[in-house]
Structure formats: C-alpha cells, structure tokens
XYZ file of C-alpha atoms in Angstrom:
582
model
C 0.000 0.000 0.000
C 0.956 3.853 -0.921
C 1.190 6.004 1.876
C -1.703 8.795 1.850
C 0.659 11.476 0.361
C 0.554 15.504 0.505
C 3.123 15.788 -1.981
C 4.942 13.941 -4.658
C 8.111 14.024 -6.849
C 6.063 16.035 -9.125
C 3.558 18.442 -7.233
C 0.671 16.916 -5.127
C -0.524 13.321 -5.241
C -2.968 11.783 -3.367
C -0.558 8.659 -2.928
C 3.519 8.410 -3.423
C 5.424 5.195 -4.353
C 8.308 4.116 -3.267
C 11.251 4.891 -5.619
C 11.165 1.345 -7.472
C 7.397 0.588 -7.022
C 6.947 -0.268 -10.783
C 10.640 -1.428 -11.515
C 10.393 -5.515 -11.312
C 6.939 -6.882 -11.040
C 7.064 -10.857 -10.853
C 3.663 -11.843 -12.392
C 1.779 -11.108 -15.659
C -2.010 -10.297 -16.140
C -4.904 -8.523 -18.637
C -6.570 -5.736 -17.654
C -9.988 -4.892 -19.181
C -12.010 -1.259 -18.554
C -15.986 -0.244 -18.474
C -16.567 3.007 -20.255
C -18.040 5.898 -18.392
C -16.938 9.444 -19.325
C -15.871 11.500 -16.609
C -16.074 7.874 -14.705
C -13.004 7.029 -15.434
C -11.023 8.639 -13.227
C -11.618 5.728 -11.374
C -9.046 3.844 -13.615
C -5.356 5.544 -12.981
C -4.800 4.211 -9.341
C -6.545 1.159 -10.107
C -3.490 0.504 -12.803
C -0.832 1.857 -10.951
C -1.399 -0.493 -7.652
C -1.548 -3.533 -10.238
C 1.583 -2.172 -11.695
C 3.298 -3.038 -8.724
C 3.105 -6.220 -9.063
C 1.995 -7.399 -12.365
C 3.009 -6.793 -16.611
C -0.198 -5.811 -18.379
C 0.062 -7.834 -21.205
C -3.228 -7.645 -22.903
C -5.437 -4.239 -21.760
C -8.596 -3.075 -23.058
C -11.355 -0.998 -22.566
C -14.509 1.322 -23.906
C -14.721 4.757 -23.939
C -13.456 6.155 -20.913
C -12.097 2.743 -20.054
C -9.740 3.120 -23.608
C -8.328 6.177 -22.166
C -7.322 4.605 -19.312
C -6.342 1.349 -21.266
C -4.147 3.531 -23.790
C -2.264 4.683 -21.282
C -1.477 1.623 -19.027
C -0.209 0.268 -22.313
C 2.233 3.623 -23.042
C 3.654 2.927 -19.397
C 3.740 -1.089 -19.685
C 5.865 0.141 -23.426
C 8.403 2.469 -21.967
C 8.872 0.020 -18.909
C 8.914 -3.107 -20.577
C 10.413 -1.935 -24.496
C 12.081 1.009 -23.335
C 13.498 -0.216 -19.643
C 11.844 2.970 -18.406
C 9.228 2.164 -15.515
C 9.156 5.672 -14.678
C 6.319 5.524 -17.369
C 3.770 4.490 -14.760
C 4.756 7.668 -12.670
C 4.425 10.235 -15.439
C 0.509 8.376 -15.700
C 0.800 9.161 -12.400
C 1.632 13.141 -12.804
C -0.557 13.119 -15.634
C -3.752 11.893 -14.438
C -3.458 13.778 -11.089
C -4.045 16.942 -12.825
C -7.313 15.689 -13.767
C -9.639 17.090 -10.767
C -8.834 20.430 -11.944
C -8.672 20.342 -15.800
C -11.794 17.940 -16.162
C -13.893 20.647 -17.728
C -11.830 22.164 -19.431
C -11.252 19.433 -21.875
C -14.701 19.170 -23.431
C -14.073 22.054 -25.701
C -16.808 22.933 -28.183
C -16.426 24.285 -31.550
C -17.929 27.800 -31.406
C -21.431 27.504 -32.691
C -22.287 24.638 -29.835
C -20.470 27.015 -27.044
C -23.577 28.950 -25.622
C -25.048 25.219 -25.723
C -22.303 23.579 -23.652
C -22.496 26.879 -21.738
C -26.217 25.992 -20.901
C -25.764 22.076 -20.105
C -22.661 23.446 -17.684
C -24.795 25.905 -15.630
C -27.753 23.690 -15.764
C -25.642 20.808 -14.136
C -24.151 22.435 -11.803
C -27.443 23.555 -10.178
C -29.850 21.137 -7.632
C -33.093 20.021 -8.938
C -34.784 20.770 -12.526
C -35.313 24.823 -11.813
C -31.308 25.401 -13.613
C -32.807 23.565 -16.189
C -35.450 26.226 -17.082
C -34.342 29.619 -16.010
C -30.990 28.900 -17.407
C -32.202 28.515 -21.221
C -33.473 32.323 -21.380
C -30.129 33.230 -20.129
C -27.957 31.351 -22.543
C -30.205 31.990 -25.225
C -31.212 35.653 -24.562
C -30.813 36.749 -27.925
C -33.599 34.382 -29.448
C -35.334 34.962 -26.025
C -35.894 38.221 -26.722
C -36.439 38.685 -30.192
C -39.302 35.700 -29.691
C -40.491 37.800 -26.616
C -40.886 40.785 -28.540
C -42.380 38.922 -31.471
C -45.089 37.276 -29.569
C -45.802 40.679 -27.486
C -46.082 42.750 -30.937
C -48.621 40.385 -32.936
C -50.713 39.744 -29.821
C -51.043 43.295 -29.185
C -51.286 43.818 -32.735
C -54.184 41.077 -32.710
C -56.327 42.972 -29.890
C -55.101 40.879 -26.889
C -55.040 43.006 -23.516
C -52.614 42.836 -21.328
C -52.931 39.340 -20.283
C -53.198 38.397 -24.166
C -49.839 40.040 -24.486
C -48.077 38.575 -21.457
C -49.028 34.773 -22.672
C -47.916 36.005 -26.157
C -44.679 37.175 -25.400
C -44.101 33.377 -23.130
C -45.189 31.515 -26.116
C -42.627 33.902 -28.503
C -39.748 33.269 -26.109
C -40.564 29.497 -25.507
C -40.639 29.469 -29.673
C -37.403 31.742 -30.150
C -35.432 29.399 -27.774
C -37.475 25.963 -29.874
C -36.036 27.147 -32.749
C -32.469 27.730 -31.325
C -32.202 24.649 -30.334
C -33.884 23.175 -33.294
C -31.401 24.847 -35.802
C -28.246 23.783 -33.178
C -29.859 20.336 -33.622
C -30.162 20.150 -37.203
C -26.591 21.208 -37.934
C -25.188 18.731 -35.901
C -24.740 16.667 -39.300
C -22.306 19.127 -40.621
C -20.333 18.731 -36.945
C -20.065 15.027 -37.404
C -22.586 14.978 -34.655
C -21.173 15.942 -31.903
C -20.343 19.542 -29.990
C -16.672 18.961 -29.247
C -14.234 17.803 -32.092
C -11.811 17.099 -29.017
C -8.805 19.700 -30.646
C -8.583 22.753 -28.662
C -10.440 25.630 -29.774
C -9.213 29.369 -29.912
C -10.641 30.646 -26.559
C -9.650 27.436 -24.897
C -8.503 27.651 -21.261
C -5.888 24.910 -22.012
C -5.770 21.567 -24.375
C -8.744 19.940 -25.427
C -9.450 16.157 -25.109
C -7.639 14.832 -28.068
C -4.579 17.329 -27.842
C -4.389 16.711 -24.089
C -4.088 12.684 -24.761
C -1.754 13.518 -27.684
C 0.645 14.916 -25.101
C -0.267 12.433 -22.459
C 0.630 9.105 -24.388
C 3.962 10.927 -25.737
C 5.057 11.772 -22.241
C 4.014 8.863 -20.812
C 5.710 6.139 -23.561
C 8.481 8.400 -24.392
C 8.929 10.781 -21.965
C 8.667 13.980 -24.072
C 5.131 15.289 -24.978
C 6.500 16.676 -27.904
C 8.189 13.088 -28.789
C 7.742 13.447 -32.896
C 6.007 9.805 -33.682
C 3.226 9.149 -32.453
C 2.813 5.842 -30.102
C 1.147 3.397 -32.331
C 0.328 -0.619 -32.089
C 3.499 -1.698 -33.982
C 5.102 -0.020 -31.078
C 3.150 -1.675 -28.497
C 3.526 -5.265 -30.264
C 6.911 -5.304 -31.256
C 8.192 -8.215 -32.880
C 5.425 -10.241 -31.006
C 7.603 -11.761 -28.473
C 7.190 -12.439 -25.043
C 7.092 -8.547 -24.454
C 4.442 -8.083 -27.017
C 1.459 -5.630 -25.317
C -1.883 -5.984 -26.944
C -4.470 -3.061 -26.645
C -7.916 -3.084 -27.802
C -10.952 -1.250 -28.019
C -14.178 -1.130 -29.054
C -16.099 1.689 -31.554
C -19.314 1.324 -33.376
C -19.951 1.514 -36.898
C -23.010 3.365 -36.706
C -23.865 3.557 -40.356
C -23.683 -0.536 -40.501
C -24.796 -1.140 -37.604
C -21.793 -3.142 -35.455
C -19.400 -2.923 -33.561
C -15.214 -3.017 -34.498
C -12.838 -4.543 -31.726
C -9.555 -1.942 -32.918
C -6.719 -2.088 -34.401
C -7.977 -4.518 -36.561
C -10.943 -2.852 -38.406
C -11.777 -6.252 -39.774
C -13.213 -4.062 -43.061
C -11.128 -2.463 -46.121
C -12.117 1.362 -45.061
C -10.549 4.636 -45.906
C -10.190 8.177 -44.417
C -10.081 11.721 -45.571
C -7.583 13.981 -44.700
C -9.907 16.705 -44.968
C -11.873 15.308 -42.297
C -9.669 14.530 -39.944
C -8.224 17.359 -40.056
C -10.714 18.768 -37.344
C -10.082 15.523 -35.210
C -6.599 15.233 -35.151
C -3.265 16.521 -33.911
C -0.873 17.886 -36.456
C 1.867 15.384 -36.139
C -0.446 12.246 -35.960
C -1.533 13.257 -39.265
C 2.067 14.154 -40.712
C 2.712 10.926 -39.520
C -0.021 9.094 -41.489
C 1.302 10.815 -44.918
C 4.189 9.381 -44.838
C 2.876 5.984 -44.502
C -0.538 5.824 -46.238
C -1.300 3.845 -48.812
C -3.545 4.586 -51.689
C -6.611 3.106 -52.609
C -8.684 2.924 -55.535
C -9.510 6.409 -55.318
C -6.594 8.959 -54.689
C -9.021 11.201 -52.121
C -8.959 8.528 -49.318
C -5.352 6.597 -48.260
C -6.594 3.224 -46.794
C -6.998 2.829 -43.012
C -3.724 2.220 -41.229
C -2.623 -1.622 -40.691
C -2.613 -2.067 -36.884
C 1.546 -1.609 -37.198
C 1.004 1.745 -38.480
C -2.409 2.497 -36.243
C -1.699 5.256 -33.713
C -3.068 4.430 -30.343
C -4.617 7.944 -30.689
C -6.570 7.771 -33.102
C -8.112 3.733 -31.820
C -8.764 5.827 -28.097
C -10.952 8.954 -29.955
C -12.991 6.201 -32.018
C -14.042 4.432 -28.980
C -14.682 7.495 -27.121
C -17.165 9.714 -29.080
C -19.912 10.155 -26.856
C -22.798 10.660 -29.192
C -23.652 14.902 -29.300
C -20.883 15.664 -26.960
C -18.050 14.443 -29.093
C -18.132 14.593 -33.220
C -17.919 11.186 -34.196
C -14.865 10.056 -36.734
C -15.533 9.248 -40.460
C -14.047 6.739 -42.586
C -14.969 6.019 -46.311
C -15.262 2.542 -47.869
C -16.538 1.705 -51.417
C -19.709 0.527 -51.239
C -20.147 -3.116 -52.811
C -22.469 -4.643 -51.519
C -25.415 -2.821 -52.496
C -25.308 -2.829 -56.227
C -24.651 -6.330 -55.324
C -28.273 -6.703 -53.072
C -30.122 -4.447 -55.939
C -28.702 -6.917 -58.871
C -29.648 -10.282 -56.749
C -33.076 -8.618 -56.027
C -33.552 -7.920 -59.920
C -31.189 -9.486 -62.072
C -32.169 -7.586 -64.937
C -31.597 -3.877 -63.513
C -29.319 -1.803 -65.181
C -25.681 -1.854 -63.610
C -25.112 -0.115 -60.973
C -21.537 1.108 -59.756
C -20.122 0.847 -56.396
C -20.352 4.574 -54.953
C -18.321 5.874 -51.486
C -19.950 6.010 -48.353
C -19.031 7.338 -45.345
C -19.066 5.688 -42.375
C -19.725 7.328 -38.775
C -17.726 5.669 -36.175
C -19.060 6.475 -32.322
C -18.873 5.643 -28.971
C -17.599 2.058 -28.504
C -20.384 2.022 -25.192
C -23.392 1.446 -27.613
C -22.417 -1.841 -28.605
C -20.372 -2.904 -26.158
C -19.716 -1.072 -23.112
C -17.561 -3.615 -20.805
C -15.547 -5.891 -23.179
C -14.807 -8.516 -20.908
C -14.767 -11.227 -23.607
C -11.696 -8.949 -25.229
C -8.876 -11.676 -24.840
C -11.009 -14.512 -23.523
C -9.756 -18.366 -24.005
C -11.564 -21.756 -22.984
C -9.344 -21.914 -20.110
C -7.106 -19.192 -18.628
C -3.177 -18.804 -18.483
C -3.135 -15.811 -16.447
C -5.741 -13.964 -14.830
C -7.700 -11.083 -16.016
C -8.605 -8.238 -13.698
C -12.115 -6.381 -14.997
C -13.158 -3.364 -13.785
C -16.807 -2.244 -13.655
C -18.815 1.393 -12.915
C -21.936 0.508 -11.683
C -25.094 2.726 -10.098
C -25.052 3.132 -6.322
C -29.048 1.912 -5.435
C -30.858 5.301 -4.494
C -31.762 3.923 -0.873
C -28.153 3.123 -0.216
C -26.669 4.708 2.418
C -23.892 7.709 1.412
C -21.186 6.152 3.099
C -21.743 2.562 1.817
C -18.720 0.461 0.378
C -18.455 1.501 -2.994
C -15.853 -1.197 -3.818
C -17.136 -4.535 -4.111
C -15.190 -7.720 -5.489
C -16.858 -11.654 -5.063
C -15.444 -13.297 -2.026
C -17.743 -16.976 -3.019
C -18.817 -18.745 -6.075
C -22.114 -17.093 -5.704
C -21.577 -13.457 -5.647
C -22.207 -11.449 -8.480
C -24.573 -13.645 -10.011
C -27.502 -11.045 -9.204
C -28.796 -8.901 -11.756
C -29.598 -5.043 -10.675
C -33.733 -4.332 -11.348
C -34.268 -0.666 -12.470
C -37.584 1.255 -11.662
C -39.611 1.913 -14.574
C -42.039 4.383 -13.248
C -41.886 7.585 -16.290
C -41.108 7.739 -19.736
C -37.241 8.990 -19.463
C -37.105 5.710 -17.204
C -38.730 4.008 -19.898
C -36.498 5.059 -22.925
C -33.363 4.479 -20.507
C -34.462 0.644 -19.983
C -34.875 0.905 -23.996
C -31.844 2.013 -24.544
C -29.999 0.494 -21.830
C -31.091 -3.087 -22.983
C -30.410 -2.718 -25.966
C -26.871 -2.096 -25.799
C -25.826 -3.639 -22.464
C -27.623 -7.278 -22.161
C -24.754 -8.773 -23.778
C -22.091 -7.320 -21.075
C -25.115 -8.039 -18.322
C -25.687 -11.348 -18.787
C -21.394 -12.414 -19.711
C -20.982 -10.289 -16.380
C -22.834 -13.234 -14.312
C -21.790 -16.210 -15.456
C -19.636 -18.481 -13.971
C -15.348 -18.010 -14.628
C -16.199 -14.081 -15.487
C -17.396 -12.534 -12.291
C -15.281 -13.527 -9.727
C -12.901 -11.378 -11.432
C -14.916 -8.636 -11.613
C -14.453 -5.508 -8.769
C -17.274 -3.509 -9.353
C -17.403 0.421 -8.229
C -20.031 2.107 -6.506
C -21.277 5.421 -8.326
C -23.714 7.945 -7.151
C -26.003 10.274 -9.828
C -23.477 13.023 -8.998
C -20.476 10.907 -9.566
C -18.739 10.441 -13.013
C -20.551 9.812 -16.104
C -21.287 13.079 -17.721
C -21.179 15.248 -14.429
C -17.963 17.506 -16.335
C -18.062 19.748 -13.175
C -16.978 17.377 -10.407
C -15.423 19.109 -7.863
C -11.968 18.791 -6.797
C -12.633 16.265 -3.967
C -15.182 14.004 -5.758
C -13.020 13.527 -8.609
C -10.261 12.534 -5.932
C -12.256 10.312 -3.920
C -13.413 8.188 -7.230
C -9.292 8.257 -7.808
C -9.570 6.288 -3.882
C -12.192 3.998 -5.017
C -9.915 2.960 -8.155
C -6.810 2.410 -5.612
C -8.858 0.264 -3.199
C -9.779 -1.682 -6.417
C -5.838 -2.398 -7.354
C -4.717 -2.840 -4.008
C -7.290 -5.273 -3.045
C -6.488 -7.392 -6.621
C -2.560 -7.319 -5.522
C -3.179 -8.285 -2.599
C -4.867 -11.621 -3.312
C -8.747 -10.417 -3.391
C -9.245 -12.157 -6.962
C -7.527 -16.021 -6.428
C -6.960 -17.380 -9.785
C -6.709 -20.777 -8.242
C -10.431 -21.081 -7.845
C -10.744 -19.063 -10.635
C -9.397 -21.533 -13.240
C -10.749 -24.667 -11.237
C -14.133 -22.893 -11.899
C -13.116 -21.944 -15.653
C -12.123 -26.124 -15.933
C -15.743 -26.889 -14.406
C -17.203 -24.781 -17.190
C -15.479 -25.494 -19.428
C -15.654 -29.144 -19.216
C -19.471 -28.947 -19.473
C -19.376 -27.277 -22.544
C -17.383 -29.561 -24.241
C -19.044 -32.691 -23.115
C -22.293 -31.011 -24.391
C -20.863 -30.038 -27.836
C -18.993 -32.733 -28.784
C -21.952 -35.391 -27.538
C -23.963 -32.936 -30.267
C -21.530 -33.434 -32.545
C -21.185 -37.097 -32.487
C -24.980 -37.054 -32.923
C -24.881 -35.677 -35.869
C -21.777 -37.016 -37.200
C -22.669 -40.939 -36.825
C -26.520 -40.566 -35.801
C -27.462 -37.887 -38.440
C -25.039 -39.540 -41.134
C -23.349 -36.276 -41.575
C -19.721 -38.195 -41.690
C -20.939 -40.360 -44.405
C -22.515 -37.203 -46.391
C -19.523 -35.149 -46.223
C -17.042 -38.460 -47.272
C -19.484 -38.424 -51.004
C -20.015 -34.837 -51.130
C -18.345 -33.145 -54.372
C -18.700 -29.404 -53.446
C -19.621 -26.633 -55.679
C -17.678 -23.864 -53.392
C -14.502 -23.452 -51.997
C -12.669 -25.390 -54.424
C -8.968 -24.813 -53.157
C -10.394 -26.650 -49.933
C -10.995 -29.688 -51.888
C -7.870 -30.945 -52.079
C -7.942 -31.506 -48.207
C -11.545 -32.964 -47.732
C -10.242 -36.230 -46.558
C -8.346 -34.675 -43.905
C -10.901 -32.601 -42.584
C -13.411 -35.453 -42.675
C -11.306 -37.733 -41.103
C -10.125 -34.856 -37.817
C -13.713 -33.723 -37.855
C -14.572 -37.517 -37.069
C -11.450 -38.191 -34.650
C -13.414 -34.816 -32.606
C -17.053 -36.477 -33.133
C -15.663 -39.689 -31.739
C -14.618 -38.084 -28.161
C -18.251 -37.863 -27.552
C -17.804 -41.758 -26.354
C -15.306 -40.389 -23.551
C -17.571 -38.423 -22.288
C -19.974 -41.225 -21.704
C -21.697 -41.405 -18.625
C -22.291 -37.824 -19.160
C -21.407 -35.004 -16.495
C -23.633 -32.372 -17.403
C -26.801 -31.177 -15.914
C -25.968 -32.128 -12.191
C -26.104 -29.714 -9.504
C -21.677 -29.675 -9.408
C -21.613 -27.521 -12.219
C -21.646 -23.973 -11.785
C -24.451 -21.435 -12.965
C -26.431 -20.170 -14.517
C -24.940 -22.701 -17.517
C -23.470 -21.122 -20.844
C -23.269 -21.975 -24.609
C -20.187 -22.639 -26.448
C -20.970 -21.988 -30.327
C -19.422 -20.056 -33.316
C -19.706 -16.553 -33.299
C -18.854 -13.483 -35.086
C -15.310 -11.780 -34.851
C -15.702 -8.210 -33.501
C-alpha cells in the first residue's frame, strides 16, 4: 500500500510510491475497462497499484475505459520496451491533474459554445429549476427577439394585457425551440457531436484529443513533444514475449456493429480533410508518410494495426454521441449494387459509390468488453473493472468497492424502476446495448474477477463539473480496487478450477452434439461423397478434414456417462458456439 501522500516528486498526489514501485513486477495479467466518461477517473490508481506487481500484457477498454487502457499500455511500453518504468509515474503526474482540468477538456467548436455553456450551468445547479431559467439566459438573444415577437402580434391582434403577457411566453418558448432546433439540425455538418476534441481558440488549455496527444507521448516516451506518435506496432513489437496488446471497441453506426480496434476487420478509408478537425498535427504528418492509396486517390486506406496510432483507436471508442463529433471513414460501397442486382437481375448496372461511415462511442455496442482476450481456459488472470449505479436507498457512506469473495456473488442482476417515460427510454436504450455485457458479467469463470465500483447520480458519467474532492475520492475507489487485486482479493486458483468446471461442461455437451450428428445424423458419411460446388482450393484436403472432424465427433464416447446437468456444475450454464469476430 501507498502512503496517503501531501506531496509527490512532481507536485501533489494523493498517494507516493516508493522509488522502485513499478521497476520488477514478478507476475503477468490482462486488464480490461468499463466506459463511463468522466467515470473514469476511477481507472489511474486502479493501474498503478496492479503495476506493482503485475506486466499488463493484454489491456482493453470502452470509452473512458480506452483512455485509461491507452495509457497503461504507453507505461507497460516504456517500462517493458524502453526499460523505463518511470512511465507508470508520469501516468501518475498526468492523471493527477485531472480534478482540476476535467472541464476544461470538453471544448466545443464555437457555434455549440452557448449550448455547452447551458448544459454546464444547468448541471451544476440542484433540482430541474437550472434547467429552465438557465435557457433564457444562454439563449437571450432568441429569447428576446421571440419575446418581442409574440408581445407585438398579440397586441397587434387585440389581446389586452394578459393576451400580451401569454404572447410574449409563447414567442420566447418558440425563439429558444427554434435555437435549439437549428443547433440540432446542424449537428450533421459537426459530425454529430459539440466537441471535435482539438482545442479551440478561446480554450482555457488543451482539449481532449490534444491533451491525450501529449499524455501518451510523455508517458511512452517521456517527451510530450516526442515526434512519432505511439502506435500498435510499437506496443507489439516483434510479437515476443514482451508483445502488449491493446484493444478497443467503436461502433460503426452507419452498418450497424461494432469493431474490436486495431484490426478494423473491413477495407475502409479516411479523408484527410476530415480529420483534419479531429486530429493533432503530427499524428496526421505521420499518417502521410505511410498511407497507402486506394482505388480512389481522395482517401489513403486505413492504417494496418503496425502503423495504427493508439490515438486515433482511443478517440474512435470514445465519441460520446452529441458531446463528441464522431470520426468518419470512407469505404466503397459493394455490396449494395450487389443486393439491388440479386433482387432484380435484370436492372441496369449499378456502380459501387463511397460512403461514409460514422464511427461512435464504442459504449453502444459494447460497453464492458470482458470477452476482449477470452480463451476456454485461462493462463493468467484477467482483472475487470466495472462502474456501476449506487441503489438510491443506499446509504452515502456505503462500500463503494465490491469484489466476489464466493462462487455465488455477483450472479444477481440489478432491477431498475420503470415508473416515467425517461425511465422508460433508458431501460430501452440500456437493454439494448448492455444485455450482452449483463448477462457475460454473471456467469460463472467471469465474475469472480470482476471488482465492481459504486457510483452515485453526482459521480462520473457526464457530471464535467466534479469538484476537486469528488473527482479525488473516485481516484480512492480505483486504488482500493488495485490494491485489493494485488493483494490476493481475486484467487486465480479457484478461478481456473471454476473456468475447468465450465469449461468441461461445454465440451461434453458439444462434442456429444456433434457425435450425434456425425454418426446418428449420417453427416460423416454425407460429407465423405459430397463433391462441393464452393470453396474449391479446400478440396484438395476434404479427406483430412473429414477424417479430424470424425477423430473430434468420436470423443463424444469419452464423455460417456455424461457429467452435465448435475447440480456440481456452476451457474447459470453457458453456450459454447461459433460466433462473429468483432
């Protein structure tokens, strides 16, 4: 444990380290993030205590949690590439400055500044009153000219004074309407979003993107200012035993999925143009040098994950829908002249056109990642963070840090009030983008490694005017989390004899299925007489694939008298099946 700390070998910290805290940790582990905006401030003690005593060698995270993740990867690169641990105490330095820049990074472009103005002093005030009063005095420009207009044709109409009054309400409730409806409807031409994340010209200091620029610079290289940008070749290496994989997750809005980065997984380009608004200078010098041309000399192809900037993977998964703009990419659409051709085959030709693609927030379609570098069975244990919502009739001073101590915790499920229609279209939208994470969160083998954090309504998310000493005492909820993991809280013992129990169910299940199938169902005897019209180079090695195939059906017979279904399995039960690749 850190001693509680007034000042450190940089200014102020709320803990200090001993000299080689972070020089020679013994043990390896992953490390995987929830997103949550101003939530994750949570994260940077969390990864420093772990630091101590454990290599992050596979981190990822969503949102707020890629932030976080990003930069436990730049400090796990300059200590374990570079020989530099002092990595994890420029994170360190870096992250304590959060409490008082917080705001200050959610910079909007100029035309959404009297709106983030509003949402500010709204947010700051108790109850729903900032709410109201505060849009005539943001807005008093269309306030008044609405006020004025309603007054005039009322009195103009005959109304007395009363007439006049309500007119001049209804003017300014319509002159503010149609503020807000124009704001709205240029969003499109924002990429969505009030804050492109560089830092604007009244700025009180860097912006989002610029400010992580600098961060992941100082923190891999120890220079801000460091001229390449940290990317995932860097990270990765030759792939050796010091290899450190990052991911995280954005969503293609405009298909409809999400992307697990580096990998895109989809042959998409960008525009210099557009990212011009999004990025830092030298990240984008960087990407000239290296890009690669497609079929269309406007858009260089998407960087290969060697050449992928860890900058530009953190501000896809963060783009908070309408608070940040989200980032376009550009593919050549082939698909649907392809659909419109197989729906009329005689239709006239039609060519493949560009598209652009709007890449958001990584939380809509997959908020805690915990499947990120999942295996049947474990080889080193994976510590998962999670920001949840503090029940309304807990008390204050609760624990806000809670990790399973027995098989059975965490296998509840919170239950939400639905009792108005905001609570309605939150249990819309929360269930449609969380149940995966809800339900992998339970089972068996996932949530004993789960430490879960405590949040009130005033704590984190998008509450950008935390005080001082609430941002600070999330930063204490995120150290209890690491220094409870080092010690011992998670034991990875149990933890992979309950991963063996699991997944020896599964495969007794799915190989019995397959042997069904194989030798009941005659599907060995199909496949051996088969001549297929598809795949032809895989031909060539249909005997070998019939004849493994049938060596895997035939280990149904070992698992004869069957296991499964008694009460010494764990639950609830899970599938194990083919999936999609995110």
């Amino acid at each position: 444990m850190p001693d509680d700390a007034t000042a450190g070998p940089d200014g102020p910290f709320l803990f200090n380290y001993p000299k080689d805290a972070f020089a020679a940790p013994n043990r390896e582990c992953d490390l995987i993030m929830k997103g949550g905006v101003t939530s994750g401030v949570v994260y940077p003690y969390a990864i420093l205590e772990l630091a101590r005593k454990y290599r992050f060698r596979s981190i990822g995270g969503t949102s707020a949690g890629a932030i976080a993740a990003a930069f436990a990867a730049a400090a796990e690169y300059a200590r374990t590439v570079r020989g530099d641990p002092d990595g994890f105490r420029r994170l360190q330095a870096r992250c304590e400055t959060l409490p008082d820049i917080l705001g200050m990074l959610f910079q909007p472009s100029p035309r959404y500044q009297p709106l983030m103005r509003y949402l500010l002093r709204s947010q700051a005030g108790q109850g729903p009153g900032p709410w109201l009063w505060n849009l005539p005095l943001t807005f008093w420009g269309s306030s008044i000219a609405g006020l004025a207009l309603g007054a005039v044709l009322l009195a103009a109409l005959g109304a007395g004074a009363v007439g006049v009054f309500l007119g001049a309400l209804l003017g300014m409730a319509g002159g503010i309407g149609l503020r807000l409806a124009l704001l709205a409807g240029g969003m499109k031409s924002t990429g969505f979003g009030m804050c492109p994340g560089l830092t604007q010209p009244d700025g009180e200091g860097p912006a989002l993107t610029d400010w992580l620029h600098a961060s992941l610079q100082e923190i891999a290289f120890g220079d801000p200012a460091h001229p390449k940008p940290l990317t995932f070749g860097d990270l990765l290496g030759d792939g050796g035993p010091g290899a450190i994989r990052l991911k995280m997750v954005t969503t293609n809005l405009s298909q409809h999925r999400p992307h697990s980065l580096p990998t895109l997984g989809m042959q998409a380009n960008y525009s210099e143009a557009d990212w011009r608004s999004l990025f830092p200078d030298p990240v984008l010098a960087f990407l000239s040098k290296r890009r690669s041309k497609g079929r269309d000399s406007r858009y260089p192809t998407f960087p290969l994950e060697a050449d992928l900037p860890v900058l530009i993977a953190v501000r896809m998964s963060l783009s908070f829908p309408v608070l940040f703009q989200a980032v376009p990419l550009w593919w050549r659409d082939v698909d649907h002249p392809a659909l419109l051709k197989a729906l009329d085959p005689k239709a006239r030709r039609v060519e493949p056109q560009w598209r652009r693609l709007w890449f958001t927030d990584g939380g809509i379609s997959s908020n805690f990642p915990i499947h990120m570098f999942d295996a049947v069975l474990p080889g080193r244990p994976t510590f998962a963070l999670s920001l949840e919502q503090l029940p309304a009739d807990a008390p204050k001073d609760s624990h806000r840090v809670l990790i399973p101590r027995s098989a059975s915790d965490g296998i509840g499920l919170p239950t939400y009030e639905v009792a108005s229609m905001p609570a309605f279209a939150n249990g819309v939208l929360g269930s449609a983008k969380d149940w995966q994470d809800q339900l992998l969160a339970r089972m068996p083998g996932q949530r004993e490694r789960i430490a879960k954090v405590y949040l009130t309504s005033e704590e984190g998310g998008l509450n950008l005017t935390m005080p001082r000493e609430r941002s600070q005492a999330l930063m204490r909820y995120g150290q209890e989390v690491g220094a409870r993991f080092a010690a011992g809280a998670f034991d990875f013992d149990e933890h992979r004899w309950r991963r063996a129990l699991v997944a020896y169910e599964q495969l007794e299940k799915t190989v019995g299925a397959l042997d069904s199938v194989w030798s009941g169902g005659g599907f060995g005897d199909w496949l051996q007489e088969y001549e297929p019209l598809s795949y032809k180079s895989a031909v060539p090695s249909k005997p070998a694939i019939h004849e493994r195939i049938g060596r895997l059906a035939a280990l149904g017979k070992k698992f004869v008298p069957a296991l499964s279904g008694r009460r010494m399995f764990p639950r609830p039960p899970g599938r194990l099946r083919i999936g999609p690749d995110v």
